[in-house]
Amino acid sequence: DAAHLGAALGAVHDALAQTFPTTTLSGAQVSRAMVERLDAAVVAAPALLPHRRALTALFAAVGAQRIPAQRIHGDFHLGQTLRVPVTGQANPWRIIDFEGEPLRPLAQRRLPDSPWRDVAGMTRSLGYATSASPDPDGPATAHWLHATRRAFLDAYCGGLTDARLALLLAYEADKAAYEV
């Protein structure tokens, strides 16, 4: 099922890229914006301060990249999906609610952004889903999360290169800072 979900997100991103303009973002600008959001999160939650250096390093890892950008979902997580009954090889996942992150202004939500923001939103959501397990910190849950993330990512992009992993980690950390 995670593979179907990754394929569904890939199909949505492909359709959005064909319908709306695409561009490229400077990794340095993306990294700076992520650090700014992190600094705002540190002010709101000072307990993050000891982690600031490590998180800033995650953001710096994308600084040299040219990051493809396009219209994206903007607030992608499990709550923005429906699993419907299908027959044959049809994908059972439907992605809904394309309004973007509700705390951002509408004009900002419409700007092209990296598809990795959506990917990171889902991988974080899968991590949150482990809290529903009878043993959220147990080895079976950790195995489920690893296998589910891998299936999702493999179906979405065919696997993680070093550059893709850097983007995923940076956008996951950026999402965490946004959630503070």
Short mmCIF file of C-alpha atoms in Angstrom, two decimals:
data_model
loop_
_atom_site.label_atom_id
_atom_site.label_comp_id
_atom_site.label_asym_id
_atom_site.label_seq_id
_atom_site.Cartn_x
_atom_site.Cartn_y
_atom_site.Cartn_z
CA ASP A 1 0.00 0.00 0.00
CA ALA A 2 2.85 2.44 0.71
CA ALA A 3 4.15 1.83 -2.80
CA HIS A 4 0.75 2.74 -4.23
CA LEU A 5 0.76 5.89 -2.11
CA GLY A 6 4.21 6.88 -3.39
CA ALA A 7 3.07 6.24 -6.95
CA ALA A 8 -0.06 8.34 -6.38
CA LEU A 9 2.00 11.27 -5.12
CA GLY A 10 4.36 10.91 -8.08
CA ALA A 11 1.40 10.98 -10.47
CA VAL A 12 -0.01 14.10 -8.80
CA HIS A 13 3.36 15.84 -9.00
CA ASP A 14 3.67 14.87 -12.68
CA ALA A 15 0.19 16.23 -13.42
CA LEU A 16 0.87 19.47 -11.54
CA ALA A 17 4.19 19.93 -13.38
CA GLN A 18 2.40 19.52 -16.71
CA THR A 19 -0.34 21.99 -15.76
CA PHE A 20 1.46 24.77 -13.87
CA PRO A 21 4.83 26.47 -14.43
CA THR A 22 7.97 24.84 -13.09
CA THR A 23 11.20 26.48 -12.04
CA THR A 24 14.40 25.83 -10.13
CA LEU A 25 15.18 27.10 -6.64
CA SER A 26 18.61 28.01 -5.36
CA GLY A 27 19.61 25.54 -2.67
CA ALA A 28 21.32 28.38 -0.81
CA GLN A 29 18.08 30.38 -0.69
CA VAL A 30 16.09 27.31 0.38
CA SER A 31 18.65 26.56 3.09
CA ARG A 32 18.53 30.16 4.40
CA ALA A 33 14.73 30.11 4.53
CA MET A 34 14.84 26.83 6.45
CA VAL A 35 17.30 28.29 8.96
CA GLU A 36 15.01 31.31 9.41
CA ARG A 37 12.05 29.02 10.17
CA LEU A 38 14.23 27.02 12.55
CA ASP A 39 15.29 30.18 14.38
CA ALA A 40 11.63 31.16 14.79
CA ALA A 41 10.93 27.67 16.15
CA VAL A 42 13.84 27.98 18.61
CA VAL A 43 12.32 31.22 19.92
CA ALA A 44 8.96 29.46 20.35
CA ALA A 45 10.53 26.31 21.83
CA PRO A 46 13.94 27.03 23.42
CA ALA A 47 14.41 23.30 24.06
CA LEU A 48 15.36 23.09 20.35
CA LEU A 49 18.46 25.25 20.86
CA PRO A 50 20.82 22.32 21.57
CA HIS A 51 19.75 20.79 18.23
CA ARG A 52 20.12 23.96 16.16
CA ARG A 53 23.66 23.20 14.93
CA ALA A 54 22.77 19.70 13.70
CA LEU A 55 19.57 20.94 12.05
CA THR A 56 21.40 23.82 10.39
CA ALA A 57 23.87 21.28 8.98
CA LEU A 58 20.95 19.35 7.44
CA PHE A 59 19.77 22.54 5.78
CA ALA A 60 23.28 23.44 4.60
CA ALA A 61 23.54 20.05 2.88
CA VAL A 62 21.11 21.25 0.20
CA GLY A 63 22.83 24.62 -0.23
CA ALA A 64 24.74 23.67 -3.38
CA GLN A 65 21.79 22.01 -5.11
CA ARG A 66 19.54 23.45 -7.78
CA ILE A 67 16.14 22.29 -6.54
CA PRO A 68 13.33 21.67 -9.04
CA ALA A 69 10.15 23.47 -7.97
CA GLN A 70 6.55 23.35 -9.10
CA ARG A 71 3.02 23.57 -7.73
CA ILE A 72 2.73 21.00 -4.95
CA HIS A 73 0.09 19.79 -2.50
CA GLY A 74 1.72 21.81 0.25
CA ASP A 75 0.35 20.01 3.32
CA PHE A 76 0.63 16.34 2.42
CA HIS A 77 0.11 13.77 5.17
CA LEU A 78 -2.03 10.68 5.78
CA GLY A 79 -5.03 12.83 6.69
CA GLN A 80 -4.98 14.22 3.14
CA THR A 81 -5.49 10.81 1.56
CA LEU A 82 -8.37 8.45 0.97
CA ARG A 83 -8.02 4.75 0.29
CA VAL A 84 -10.88 3.62 -1.94
CA PRO A 85 -11.98 0.19 -3.16
CA VAL A 86 -10.59 -0.59 -6.62
CA THR A 87 -10.48 -3.53 -8.98
CA GLY A 88 -7.52 -4.79 -10.93
CA GLN A 89 -4.31 -2.79 -10.94
CA ALA A 90 -5.88 0.61 -10.18
CA ASN A 91 -4.24 2.70 -7.48
CA PRO A 92 -6.48 2.77 -4.37
CA TRP A 93 -5.10 6.07 -3.05
CA ARG A 94 -6.73 9.44 -3.66
CA ILE A 95 -5.05 12.65 -2.61
CA ILE A 96 -7.37 15.38 -1.38
CA ASP A 97 -7.40 18.93 0.02
CA PHE A 98 -4.91 20.89 -2.06
CA GLU A 99 -5.20 24.11 -0.03
CA GLY A 100 -1.61 23.89 1.29
CA GLU A 101 -0.41 24.66 4.81
CA PRO A 102 -3.27 26.62 6.34
CA LEU A 103 -1.04 28.98 8.35
CA ARG A 104 0.69 30.29 5.22
CA PRO A 105 -0.86 33.09 3.15
CA LEU A 106 -2.67 31.91 0.02
CA ALA A 107 -0.29 33.74 -2.32
CA GLN A 108 2.66 31.94 -0.71
CA ARG A 109 0.91 28.56 -0.95
CA ARG A 110 0.52 29.02 -4.71
CA LEU A 111 4.23 29.61 -5.31
CA PRO A 112 6.29 26.79 -6.82
CA ASP A 113 8.03 24.72 -4.17
CA SER A 114 10.02 21.52 -4.05
CA PRO A 115 8.01 18.31 -4.34
CA TRP A 116 10.22 17.07 -1.51
CA ARG A 117 8.13 19.20 0.86
CA ASP A 118 5.19 16.86 0.13
CA VAL A 119 7.38 13.76 0.36
CA ALA A 120 8.71 14.87 3.74
CA GLY A 121 5.20 15.63 4.97
CA MET A 122 4.20 12.04 4.27
CA THR A 123 7.31 10.44 5.72
CA ARG A 124 6.78 12.44 8.93
CA SER A 125 3.12 11.40 8.93
CA LEU A 126 4.12 7.75 8.65
CA GLY A 127 6.35 8.26 11.67
CA TYR A 128 3.45 9.75 13.61
CA ALA A 129 1.32 6.74 12.67
CA THR A 130 3.61 4.52 14.73
CA SER A 131 2.14 6.08 17.89
CA ALA A 132 -1.01 4.03 17.20
CA SER A 133 0.99 0.82 17.57
CA PRO A 134 0.63 -1.16 20.81
CA ASP A 135 4.43 -0.93 21.05
CA PRO A 136 5.38 2.34 19.31
CA ASP A 137 9.05 2.09 20.27
CA GLY A 138 9.37 -1.64 19.65
CA PRO A 139 11.39 -3.39 16.95
CA ALA A 140 8.33 -4.53 14.97
CA THR A 141 7.10 -0.94 14.73
CA ALA A 142 10.56 0.29 13.72
CA HIS A 143 10.70 -2.40 11.03
CA TRP A 144 7.22 -1.42 9.78
CA LEU A 145 8.23 2.24 9.57
CA HIS A 146 11.47 1.49 7.73
CA ALA A 147 9.76 -0.85 5.24
CA THR A 148 6.84 1.51 4.70
CA ARG A 149 9.05 4.55 4.13
CA ARG A 150 11.24 2.59 1.75
CA ALA A 151 8.27 1.31 -0.28
CA PHE A 152 6.80 4.81 -0.44
CA LEU A 153 10.09 6.40 -1.53
CA ASP A 154 10.99 3.66 -4.00
CA ALA A 155 7.62 4.02 -5.72
CA TYR A 156 7.78 7.81 -5.64
CA CYS A 157 11.27 8.29 -7.07
CA GLY A 158 12.94 4.92 -7.58
CA GLY A 159 15.06 5.22 -4.44
CA LEU A 160 17.18 7.80 -2.68
CA THR A 161 20.39 9.20 -4.13
CA ASP A 162 22.61 11.21 -1.80
CA ALA A 163 21.09 14.44 -3.17
CA ARG A 164 17.54 13.18 -2.68
CA LEU A 165 18.32 11.99 0.84
CA ALA A 166 19.73 15.42 1.69
CA LEU A 167 16.53 17.04 0.40
CA LEU A 168 14.31 14.61 2.30
CA LEU A 169 16.17 15.12 5.59
CA ALA A 170 16.19 18.90 5.18
CA TYR A 171 12.49 19.08 4.34
CA GLU A 172 11.60 16.70 7.21
CA ALA A 173 13.48 18.94 9.65
CA ASP A 174 11.90 22.04 8.11
CA LYS A 175 8.45 20.49 8.53
CA ALA A 176 9.26 19.75 12.18
CA ALA A 177 10.26 23.40 12.71
CA TYR A 178 7.01 24.53 11.08
CA GLU A 179 5.03 22.28 13.43
CA VAL A 180 6.45 23.94 16.57
#
